Amino acid sequence: MDTGYSVAVKKLGTIGVTVAIMRPGTKLPHEISIFSDDELRVRAEQAAAAEAEAPVEASE
């Protein structure tokens, strides 16, 4: 995210402005995704397979 800040000094006071420009494809906090039961099952199987393939580090 690109941000910019500027200050303008006017007769009645100082005005500060902050602007943030979002890049294309940025996910906003209010955006949600709804998955079907089948898709959730597939994602869980993929996560389990990826976890099984990952090497386990020994803790000291």
PDB file of C-alpha atoms in Angstrom:
ATOM      1  CA  MET A   1       0.000   0.000   0.000  1.00  0.00           C
ATOM      2  CA  ASP A   2       1.383   3.375  -0.980  1.00  0.00           C
ATOM      3  CA  THR A   3       0.834   6.217   1.485  1.00  0.00           C
ATOM      4  CA  GLY A   4       1.299   9.948   1.280  1.00  0.00           C
ATOM      5  CA  TYR A   5       1.039  12.798   3.766  1.00  0.00           C
ATOM      6  CA  SER A   6       0.808  16.525   3.236  1.00  0.00           C
ATOM      7  CA  VAL A   7       0.213  19.624   5.343  1.00  0.00           C
ATOM      8  CA  ALA A   8      -1.434  22.866   4.267  1.00  0.00           C
ATOM      9  CA  VAL A   9      -1.087  25.968   6.427  1.00  0.00           C
ATOM     10  CA  LYS A  10      -4.131  28.177   5.939  1.00  0.00           C
ATOM     11  CA  LYS A  11      -5.143  31.429   7.584  1.00  0.00           C
ATOM     12  CA  LEU A  12      -7.569  29.612   9.924  1.00  0.00           C
ATOM     13  CA  GLY A  13      -5.196  26.788  10.865  1.00  0.00           C
ATOM     14  CA  THR A  14      -3.182  23.828   9.690  1.00  0.00           C
ATOM     15  CA  ILE A  15      -4.729  20.954   7.742  1.00  0.00           C
ATOM     16  CA  GLY A  16      -3.046  17.543   7.528  1.00  0.00           C
ATOM     17  CA  VAL A  17      -4.082  14.924   4.986  1.00  0.00           C
ATOM     18  CA  THR A  18      -3.032  11.283   4.789  1.00  0.00           C
ATOM     19  CA  VAL A  19      -3.818   9.284   1.644  1.00  0.00           C
ATOM     20  CA  ALA A  20      -3.421   5.519   1.197  1.00  0.00           C
ATOM     21  CA  ILE A  21      -3.599   3.992  -2.291  1.00  0.00           C
ATOM     22  CA  MET A  22      -4.377   0.280  -2.419  1.00  0.00           C
ATOM     23  CA  ARG A  23      -2.817  -1.891  -5.063  1.00  0.00           C
ATOM     24  CA  PRO A  24      -5.059  -4.022  -7.308  1.00  0.00           C
ATOM     25  CA  GLY A  25      -5.941  -7.373  -5.756  1.00  0.00           C
ATOM     26  CA  THR A  26      -5.713  -6.186  -2.145  1.00  0.00           C
ATOM     27  CA  LYS A  27      -8.051  -8.161   0.149  1.00  0.00           C
ATOM     28  CA  LEU A  28     -10.129  -5.963   2.409  1.00  0.00           C
ATOM     29  CA  PRO A  29     -11.047  -7.055   5.967  1.00  0.00           C
ATOM     30  CA  HIS A  30     -14.768  -7.189   5.203  1.00  0.00           C
ATOM     31  CA  GLU A  31     -14.335  -9.577   2.258  1.00  0.00           C
ATOM     32  CA  ILE A  32     -15.233 -13.159   3.106  1.00  0.00           C
ATOM     33  CA  SER A  33     -15.065 -16.455   1.241  1.00  0.00           C
ATOM     34  CA  ILE A  34     -17.702 -19.165   1.606  1.00  0.00           C
ATOM     35  CA  PHE A  35     -16.601 -22.699   0.750  1.00  0.00           C
ATOM     36  CA  SER A  36     -18.767 -25.747   0.117  1.00  0.00           C
ATOM     37  CA  ASP A  37     -18.404 -28.861   2.293  1.00  0.00           C
ATOM     38  CA  ASP A  38     -16.641 -30.674  -0.546  1.00  0.00           C
ATOM     39  CA  GLU A  39     -14.111 -27.890  -1.004  1.00  0.00           C
ATOM     40  CA  LEU A  40     -13.426 -27.763   2.750  1.00  0.00           C
ATOM     41  CA  ARG A  41     -12.824 -31.522   2.761  1.00  0.00           C
ATOM     42  CA  VAL A  42     -10.370 -31.221  -0.152  1.00  0.00           C
ATOM     43  CA  ARG A  43      -8.514 -28.348   1.540  1.00  0.00           C
ATOM     44  CA  ALA A  44      -8.264 -30.323   4.797  1.00  0.00           C
ATOM     45  CA  GLU A  45      -6.844 -33.328   2.937  1.00  0.00           C
ATOM     46  CA  GLN A  46      -4.300 -31.119   1.156  1.00  0.00           C
ATOM     47  CA  ALA A  47      -3.252 -29.513   4.449  1.00  0.00           C
ATOM     48  CA  ALA A  48      -2.861 -32.924   6.086  1.00  0.00           C
ATOM     49  CA  ALA A  49      -0.772 -34.174   3.156  1.00  0.00           C
ATOM     50  CA  ALA A  50       1.441 -31.079   3.260  1.00  0.00           C
ATOM     51  CA  GLU A  51       1.885 -31.466   7.023  1.00  0.00           C
ATOM     52  CA  ALA A  52       2.863 -35.122   6.614  1.00  0.00           C
ATOM     53  CA  GLU A  53       5.496 -34.200   4.007  1.00  0.00           C
ATOM     54  CA  ALA A  54       7.064 -31.419   6.102  1.00  0.00           C
ATOM     55  CA  PRO A  55      10.161 -32.527   8.052  1.00  0.00           C
ATOM     56  CA  VAL A  56       9.751 -32.498  11.810  1.00  0.00           C
ATOM     57  CA  GLU A  57      12.433 -30.534  13.686  1.00  0.00           C
ATOM     58  CA  ALA A  58      13.668 -31.899  17.005  1.00  0.00           C
ATOM     59  CA  SER A  59      13.124 -29.553  19.922  1.00  0.00           C
ATOM     60  CA  GLU A  60      15.876 -29.114  22.466  1.00  0.00           C
TER      61      GLU A  60
END
